[in-house]
XYZ file of C-alpha atoms in Angstrom:
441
model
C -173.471 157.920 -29.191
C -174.534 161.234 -27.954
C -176.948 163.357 -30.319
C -176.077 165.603 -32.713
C -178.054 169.082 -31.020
C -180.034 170.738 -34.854
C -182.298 173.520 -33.224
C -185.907 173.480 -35.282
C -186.172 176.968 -36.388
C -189.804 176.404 -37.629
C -190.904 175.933 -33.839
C -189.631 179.237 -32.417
C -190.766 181.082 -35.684
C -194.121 179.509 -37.146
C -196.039 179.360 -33.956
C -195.739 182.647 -32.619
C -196.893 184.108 -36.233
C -199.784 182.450 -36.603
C -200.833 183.547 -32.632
C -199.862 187.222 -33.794
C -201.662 186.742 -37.179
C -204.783 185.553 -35.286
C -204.634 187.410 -32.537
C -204.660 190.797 -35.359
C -207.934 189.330 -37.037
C -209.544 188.951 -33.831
C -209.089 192.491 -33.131
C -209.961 194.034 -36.383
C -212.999 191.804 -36.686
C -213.940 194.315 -33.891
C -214.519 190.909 -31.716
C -212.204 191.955 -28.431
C -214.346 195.287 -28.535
C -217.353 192.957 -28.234
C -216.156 190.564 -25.689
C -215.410 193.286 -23.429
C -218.300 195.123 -23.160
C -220.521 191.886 -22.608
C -217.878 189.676 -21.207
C -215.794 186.986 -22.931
C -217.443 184.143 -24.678
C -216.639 180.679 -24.963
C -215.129 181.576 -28.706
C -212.723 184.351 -26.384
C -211.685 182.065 -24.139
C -210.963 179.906 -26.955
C -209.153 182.112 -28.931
C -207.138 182.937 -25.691
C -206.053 179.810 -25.060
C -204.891 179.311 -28.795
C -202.520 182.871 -28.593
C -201.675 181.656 -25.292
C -200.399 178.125 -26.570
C -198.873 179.930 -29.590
C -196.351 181.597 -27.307
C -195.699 179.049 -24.958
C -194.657 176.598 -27.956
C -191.237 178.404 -28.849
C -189.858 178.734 -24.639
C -191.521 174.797 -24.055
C -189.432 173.207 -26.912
C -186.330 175.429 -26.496
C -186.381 174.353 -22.616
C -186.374 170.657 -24.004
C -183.873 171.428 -26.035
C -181.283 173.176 -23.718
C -182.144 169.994 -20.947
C -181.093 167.888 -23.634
C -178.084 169.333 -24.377
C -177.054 170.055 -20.860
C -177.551 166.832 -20.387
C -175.583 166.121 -23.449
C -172.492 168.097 -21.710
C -172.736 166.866 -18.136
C -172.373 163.703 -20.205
C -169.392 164.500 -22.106
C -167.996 166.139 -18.741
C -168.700 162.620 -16.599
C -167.054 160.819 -19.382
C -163.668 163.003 -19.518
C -163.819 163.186 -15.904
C -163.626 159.404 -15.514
C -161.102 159.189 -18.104
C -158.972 161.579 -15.788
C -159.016 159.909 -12.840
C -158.426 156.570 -14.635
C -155.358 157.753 -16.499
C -153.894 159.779 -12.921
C -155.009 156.317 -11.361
C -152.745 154.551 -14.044
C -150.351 157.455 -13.326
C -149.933 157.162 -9.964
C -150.036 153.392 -9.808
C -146.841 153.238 -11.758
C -145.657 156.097 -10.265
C -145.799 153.887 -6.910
C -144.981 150.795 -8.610
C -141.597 152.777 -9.788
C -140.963 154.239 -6.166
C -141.339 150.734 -4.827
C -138.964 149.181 -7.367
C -136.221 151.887 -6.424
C -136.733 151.546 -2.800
C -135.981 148.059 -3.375
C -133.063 148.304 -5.309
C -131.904 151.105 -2.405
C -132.416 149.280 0.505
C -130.503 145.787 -0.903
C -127.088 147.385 -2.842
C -124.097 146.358 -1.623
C -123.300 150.292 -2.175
C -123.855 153.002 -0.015
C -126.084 155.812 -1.563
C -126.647 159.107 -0.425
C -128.022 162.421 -1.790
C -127.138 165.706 -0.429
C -128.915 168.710 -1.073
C -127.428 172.148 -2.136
C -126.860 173.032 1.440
C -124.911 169.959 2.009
C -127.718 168.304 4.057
C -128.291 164.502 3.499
C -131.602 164.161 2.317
C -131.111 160.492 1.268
C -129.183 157.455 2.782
C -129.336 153.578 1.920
C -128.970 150.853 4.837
C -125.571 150.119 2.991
C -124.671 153.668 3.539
C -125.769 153.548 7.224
C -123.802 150.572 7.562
C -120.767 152.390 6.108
C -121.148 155.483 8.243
C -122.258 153.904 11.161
C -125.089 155.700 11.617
C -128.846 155.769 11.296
C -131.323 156.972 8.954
C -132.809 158.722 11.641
C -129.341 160.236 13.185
C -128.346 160.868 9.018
C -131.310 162.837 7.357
C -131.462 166.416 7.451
C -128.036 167.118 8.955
C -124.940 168.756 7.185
C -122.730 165.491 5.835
C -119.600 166.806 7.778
C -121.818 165.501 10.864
C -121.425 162.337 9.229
C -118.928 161.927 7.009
C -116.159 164.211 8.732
C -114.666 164.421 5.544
C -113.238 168.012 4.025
C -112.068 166.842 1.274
C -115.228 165.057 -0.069
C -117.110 168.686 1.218
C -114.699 170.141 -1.423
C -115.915 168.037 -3.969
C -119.502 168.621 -3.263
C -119.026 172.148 -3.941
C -117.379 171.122 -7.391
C -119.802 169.605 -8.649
C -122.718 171.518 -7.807
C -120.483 174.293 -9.251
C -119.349 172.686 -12.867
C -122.138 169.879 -13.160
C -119.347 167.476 -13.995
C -118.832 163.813 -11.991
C -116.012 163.508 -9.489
C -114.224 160.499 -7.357
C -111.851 159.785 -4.213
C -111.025 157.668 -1.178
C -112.648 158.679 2.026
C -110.216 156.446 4.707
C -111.842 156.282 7.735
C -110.084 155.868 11.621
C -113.245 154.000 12.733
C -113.591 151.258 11.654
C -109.767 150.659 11.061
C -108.029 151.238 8.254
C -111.792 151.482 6.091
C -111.409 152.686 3.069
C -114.576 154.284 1.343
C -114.692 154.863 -3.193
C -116.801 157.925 -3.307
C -118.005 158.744 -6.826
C -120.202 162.143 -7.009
C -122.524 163.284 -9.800
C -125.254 165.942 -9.938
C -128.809 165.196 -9.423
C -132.001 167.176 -10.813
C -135.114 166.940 -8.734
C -138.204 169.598 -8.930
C -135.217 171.885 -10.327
C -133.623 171.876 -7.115
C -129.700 170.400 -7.583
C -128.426 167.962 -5.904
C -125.066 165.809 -5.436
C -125.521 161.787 -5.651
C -122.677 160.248 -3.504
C -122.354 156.089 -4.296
C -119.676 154.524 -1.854
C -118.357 151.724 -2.163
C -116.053 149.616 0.697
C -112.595 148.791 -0.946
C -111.055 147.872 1.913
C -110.789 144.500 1.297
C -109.710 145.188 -2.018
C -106.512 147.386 -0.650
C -105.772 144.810 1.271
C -105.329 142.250 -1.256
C -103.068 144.337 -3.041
C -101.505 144.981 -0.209
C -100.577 141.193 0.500
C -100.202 140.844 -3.478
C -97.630 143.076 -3.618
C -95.959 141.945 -0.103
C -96.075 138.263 -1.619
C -94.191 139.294 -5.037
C -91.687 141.211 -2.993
C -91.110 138.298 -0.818
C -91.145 135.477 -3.004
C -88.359 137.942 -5.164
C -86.340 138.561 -2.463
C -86.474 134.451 -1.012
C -85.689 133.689 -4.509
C -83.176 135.909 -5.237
C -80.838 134.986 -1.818
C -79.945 131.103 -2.224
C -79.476 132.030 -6.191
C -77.006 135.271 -5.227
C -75.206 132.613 -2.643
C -75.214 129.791 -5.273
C -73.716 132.525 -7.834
C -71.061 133.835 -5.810
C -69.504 130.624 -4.520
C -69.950 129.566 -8.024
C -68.071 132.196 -9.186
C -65.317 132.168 -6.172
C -64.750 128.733 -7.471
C -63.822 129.115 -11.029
C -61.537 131.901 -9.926
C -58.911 129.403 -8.410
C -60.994 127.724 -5.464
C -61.465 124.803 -6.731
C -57.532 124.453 -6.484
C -58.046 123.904 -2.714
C -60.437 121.019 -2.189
C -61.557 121.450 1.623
C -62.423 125.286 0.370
C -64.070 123.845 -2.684
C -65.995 120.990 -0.809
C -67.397 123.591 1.942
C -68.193 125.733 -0.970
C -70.268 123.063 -2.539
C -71.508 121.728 -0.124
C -73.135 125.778 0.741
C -74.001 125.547 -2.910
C -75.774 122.017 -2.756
C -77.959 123.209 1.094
C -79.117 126.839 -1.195
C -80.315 124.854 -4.038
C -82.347 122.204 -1.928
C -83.745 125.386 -0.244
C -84.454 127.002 -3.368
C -86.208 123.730 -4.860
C -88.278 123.285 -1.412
C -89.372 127.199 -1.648
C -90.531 126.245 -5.463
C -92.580 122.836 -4.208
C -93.832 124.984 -1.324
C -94.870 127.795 -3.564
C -96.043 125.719 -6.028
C -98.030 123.929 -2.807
C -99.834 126.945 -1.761
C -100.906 127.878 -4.913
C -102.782 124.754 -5.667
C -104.347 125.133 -1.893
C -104.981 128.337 -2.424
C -106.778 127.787 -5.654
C -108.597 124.924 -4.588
C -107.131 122.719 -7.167
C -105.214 120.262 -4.776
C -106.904 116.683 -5.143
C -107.894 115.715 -1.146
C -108.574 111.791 -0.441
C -110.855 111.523 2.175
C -111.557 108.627 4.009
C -111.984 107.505 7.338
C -108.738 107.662 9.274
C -107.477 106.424 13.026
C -105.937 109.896 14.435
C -103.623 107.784 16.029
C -102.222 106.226 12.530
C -101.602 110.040 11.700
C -99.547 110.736 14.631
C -97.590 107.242 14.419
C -97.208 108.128 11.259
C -95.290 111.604 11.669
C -93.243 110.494 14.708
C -91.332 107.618 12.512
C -90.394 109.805 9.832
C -89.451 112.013 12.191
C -87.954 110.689 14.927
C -84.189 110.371 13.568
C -84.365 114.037 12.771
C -85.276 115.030 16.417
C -82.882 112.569 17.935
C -80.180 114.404 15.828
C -81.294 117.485 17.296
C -81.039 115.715 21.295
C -84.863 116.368 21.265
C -87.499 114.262 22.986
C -89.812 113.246 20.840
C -93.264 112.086 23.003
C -96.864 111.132 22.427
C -99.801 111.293 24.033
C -102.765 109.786 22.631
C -105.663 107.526 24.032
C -106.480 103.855 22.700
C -110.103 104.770 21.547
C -110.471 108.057 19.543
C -113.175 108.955 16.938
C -111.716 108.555 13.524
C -112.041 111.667 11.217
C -112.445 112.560 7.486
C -109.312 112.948 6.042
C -106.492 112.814 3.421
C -103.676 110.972 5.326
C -101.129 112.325 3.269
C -102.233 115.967 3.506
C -102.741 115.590 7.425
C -99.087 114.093 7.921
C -97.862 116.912 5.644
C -99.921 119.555 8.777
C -98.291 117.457 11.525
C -94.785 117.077 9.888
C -94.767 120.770 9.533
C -95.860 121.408 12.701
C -93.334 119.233 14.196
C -90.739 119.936 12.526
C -90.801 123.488 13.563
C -90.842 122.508 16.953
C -87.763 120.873 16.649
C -85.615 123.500 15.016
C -87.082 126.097 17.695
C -86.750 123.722 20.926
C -83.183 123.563 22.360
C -81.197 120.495 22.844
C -82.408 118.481 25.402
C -86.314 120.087 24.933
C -89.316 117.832 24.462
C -91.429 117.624 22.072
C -95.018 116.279 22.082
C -98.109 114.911 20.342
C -101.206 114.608 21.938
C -104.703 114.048 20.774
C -108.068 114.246 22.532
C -111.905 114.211 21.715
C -113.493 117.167 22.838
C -117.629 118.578 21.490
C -117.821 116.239 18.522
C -114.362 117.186 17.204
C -110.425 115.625 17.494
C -107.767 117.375 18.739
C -104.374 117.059 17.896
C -101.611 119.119 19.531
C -98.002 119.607 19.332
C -96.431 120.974 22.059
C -92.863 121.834 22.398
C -90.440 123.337 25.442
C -89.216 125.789 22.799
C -88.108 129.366 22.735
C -92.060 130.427 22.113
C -93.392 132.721 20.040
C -93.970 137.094 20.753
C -97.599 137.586 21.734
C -97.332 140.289 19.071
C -96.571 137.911 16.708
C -99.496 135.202 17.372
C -101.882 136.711 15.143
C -99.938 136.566 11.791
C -97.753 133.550 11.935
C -100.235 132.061 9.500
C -99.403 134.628 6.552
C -97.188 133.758 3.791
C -93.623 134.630 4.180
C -94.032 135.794 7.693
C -91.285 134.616 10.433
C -90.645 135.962 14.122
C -86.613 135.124 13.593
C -86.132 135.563 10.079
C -82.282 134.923 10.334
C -82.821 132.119 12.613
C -85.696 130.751 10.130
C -83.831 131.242 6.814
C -80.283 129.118 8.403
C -82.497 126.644 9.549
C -83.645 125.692 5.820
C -87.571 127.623 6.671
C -89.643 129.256 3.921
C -91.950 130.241 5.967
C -94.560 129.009 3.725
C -95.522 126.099 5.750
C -98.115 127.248 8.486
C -99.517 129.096 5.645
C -100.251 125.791 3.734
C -100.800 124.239 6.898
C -103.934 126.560 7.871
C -105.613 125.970 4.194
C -105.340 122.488 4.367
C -106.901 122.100 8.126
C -109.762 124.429 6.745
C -109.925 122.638 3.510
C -110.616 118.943 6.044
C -113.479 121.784 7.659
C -111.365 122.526 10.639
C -109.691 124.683 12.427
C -105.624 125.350 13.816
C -104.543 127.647 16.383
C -101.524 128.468 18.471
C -100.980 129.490 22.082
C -97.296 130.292 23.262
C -95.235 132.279 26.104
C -92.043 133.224 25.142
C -89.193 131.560 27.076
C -91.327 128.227 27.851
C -92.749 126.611 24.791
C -95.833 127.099 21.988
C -98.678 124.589 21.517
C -100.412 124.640 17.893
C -103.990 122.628 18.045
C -105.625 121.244 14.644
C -109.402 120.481 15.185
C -110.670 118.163 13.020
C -114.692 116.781 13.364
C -115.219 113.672 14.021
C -117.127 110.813 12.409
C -120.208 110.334 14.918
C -120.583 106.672 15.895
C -117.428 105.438 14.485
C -114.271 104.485 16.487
């Protein structure tokens, strides 16, 4: 507790009185007169010493009191000093702590940040922004965002909002990569009273593209649905306007009627199919299964069909083959699929043929066919939903052109893989991987 500072009047004022007092009665007593014209005596000296010490008293205890309370206020100053630097220590702690904390956030969003100063230089990018951009935080800071971005129109909106303050949004696409498409939403930024535009982007390419296929897949399944039921309608209707009168023209006509509807109902289980793949809500039971079961298995319900057809139906598959994790059922659904197919795009008198082979820890079954093959440009989406290389050709042979898309889910869904290689004029092979079960045969 630091002391109170009460200056004592009495010794500043008492002590130099009583020296002047005495110091008065010494010289009217006519003794300093005396003293020096015989030389001071021990009573001078005396008397001397006693004035002296009268005025030294008042500057003595007034030095002890101003060291006192100058000590007193260097203190009072340590004190408030520490207290400073312990609350701009606290300050800046958090200060850092807070800095740390953002650059965290910063550096793991999944969207792109960056901040561009008043003179459209990027003063600010995020890894998920570099990533976006394709460029470095090195290449990115300091350098007009056209450099970058090579975007006018997002320039445009820069200037907008350093202009009206309010927020603003579009869709940077992008050449490279392909078809990217970049959400860029801008709002102003205050920093040190500078202004400043905060650009988030976010990569909804993906996104496009799933509305892309969504609406591609509700235009398709409309139109599939919508041609057996006009042909089912129209005979319908040619028949109850006097058709039915002539039975071979009524018999063809149903029988027209009869193949649509079996088409329509197969399109429905298909559909039906993929969306339970799809979803992940098809049951799969998995046990160990002989490959070769699989592929006996698909050539005996099919075999009839293909000899219909004047196709040769083969096989090609070793005695001793690793046996794999499957649903026997789904698996025969693959290979009928795949087979089938082969058959209604093979010519009479083509071959078809299943194979199977063990190959780095996995099985591999192939169907190969002497068919009319498949457009290299073609290859990489015969997978998708809906998609055929002969639509007319695919449609009057009874094809959705649902089943390689089911076909590829339920592969993955066993943890493997199918793929297709073909030349046009000579044949297509499709290849389902499946791993095998180590140490069992």
């Amino acid at each position: 507790m630091t002391r109170r500072y009460r200056p004592a009047l009495l010794w500043f004022a008492l002590p130099p009185a009583a020296g002047l007092t005495a110091a008065l009665a010494y010289v009217a007593s006519g003794r300093l007169e005396a003293a020096v014209a015989r030389g001071p005596g021990a009573p001078d000296v005396l008397v001397g010493l006693v004035l002296l010490g009268a005025l030294l008293i008042p500057p003595v205890y007034g030095y002890r009191e101003v060291s006192g309370l100058a000590r007193t206020a260097e203190r009072s100053a340590d004190a408030a000093q520490r207290q400073a630097e312990r609350a701009a220590k606290e300050r800046l702690e958090k200060l850092l702590m807070e800095k740390a904390q953002m650059d965290v956030i910063l550096q793991h969003m999944a969207d792109g940040i960056l901040l561009v100063d008043e003179h459209r230089r990027i003063v600010l990018v995020n890894p998920a922004a570099e990533r976006m951009l394709g460029v470095s935080q090195h290449e990115a800071l300091g350098r007009d965002h056209l450099e970058i971005t090579h975007h006018f129109d997002l320039d445009e909106r820069l200037a907008r909002v350093l202009a009206t303050g309010q927020p603003e949004s579009l869709e940077i696409r992008r050449a490279r990569p392909q078809g990217q498409i970049l959400e860029a939403r801008l709002a102003l930024a205050m920093s040190g009273g500078e202004r400043s535009v905060l650009v988030m982007l976010r990569d909804i390419t993906r996104a496009r593209q799933l509305e892309q296929m969504r609406t591609e897949f509700v235009s398709n399944v409309t139109h599939e649905l919508r041609t057996p039921l006009t042909s089912i309608q129209g005979f319908a209707e040619t028949l109850l306007e006097g058709a039915l009168d002539e039975p071979e023209t009524a018999r063809h006509f149903v029988e027209i009627m009869q193949r649509e509807s079996r088409h329509l109902a197969a399109l429905i289980d298909e559909l039906l199919d993929l969306s339970r793949v799809e979803s992940g809500k098809f049951r799969m039971r998995r046990q160990p299964t002989a490959p070769q079961k699989l592929i006996a298995e698909t050539v005996s319900r099919l075999a009839q069909k293909a000899e219909r057809a004047g196709i040769q139906l083969m096989t090609e598959v070793p005695e001793s083959l690793p046996l794999v994790s499957a649903d026997p059922d789904r698996l025969i659904q693959v290979l009928r699929n795949l087979v089938e197919n082969a058959i209604k795009y093979t010519p009479a008198g083509g071959r078809v043929t299943l194979s199977a082979r063990h190959e780095g820890g996995r099985v591999l079954i192939a169907v190969s066919d002497t068919g009319v093959g498949i457009p290299r440009a073609d290859l990489g989406r015969i997978f998708e939903r809906f998609y055929r290389v002969d639509k007319a050709r695919t449609r009057s042979t009874g094809g959705t052109g649902l089943g390689l898309a089911i076909a590829k889910h339920i592969v993955e869904a066993h943890g493997g893989t199918i793929a297709v290689e073909s030349e046009v004029g000579k044949g297509s092979t499709f290849t389902v991987a499946l791993p095998a079960i180590t140490g069992v045969e």
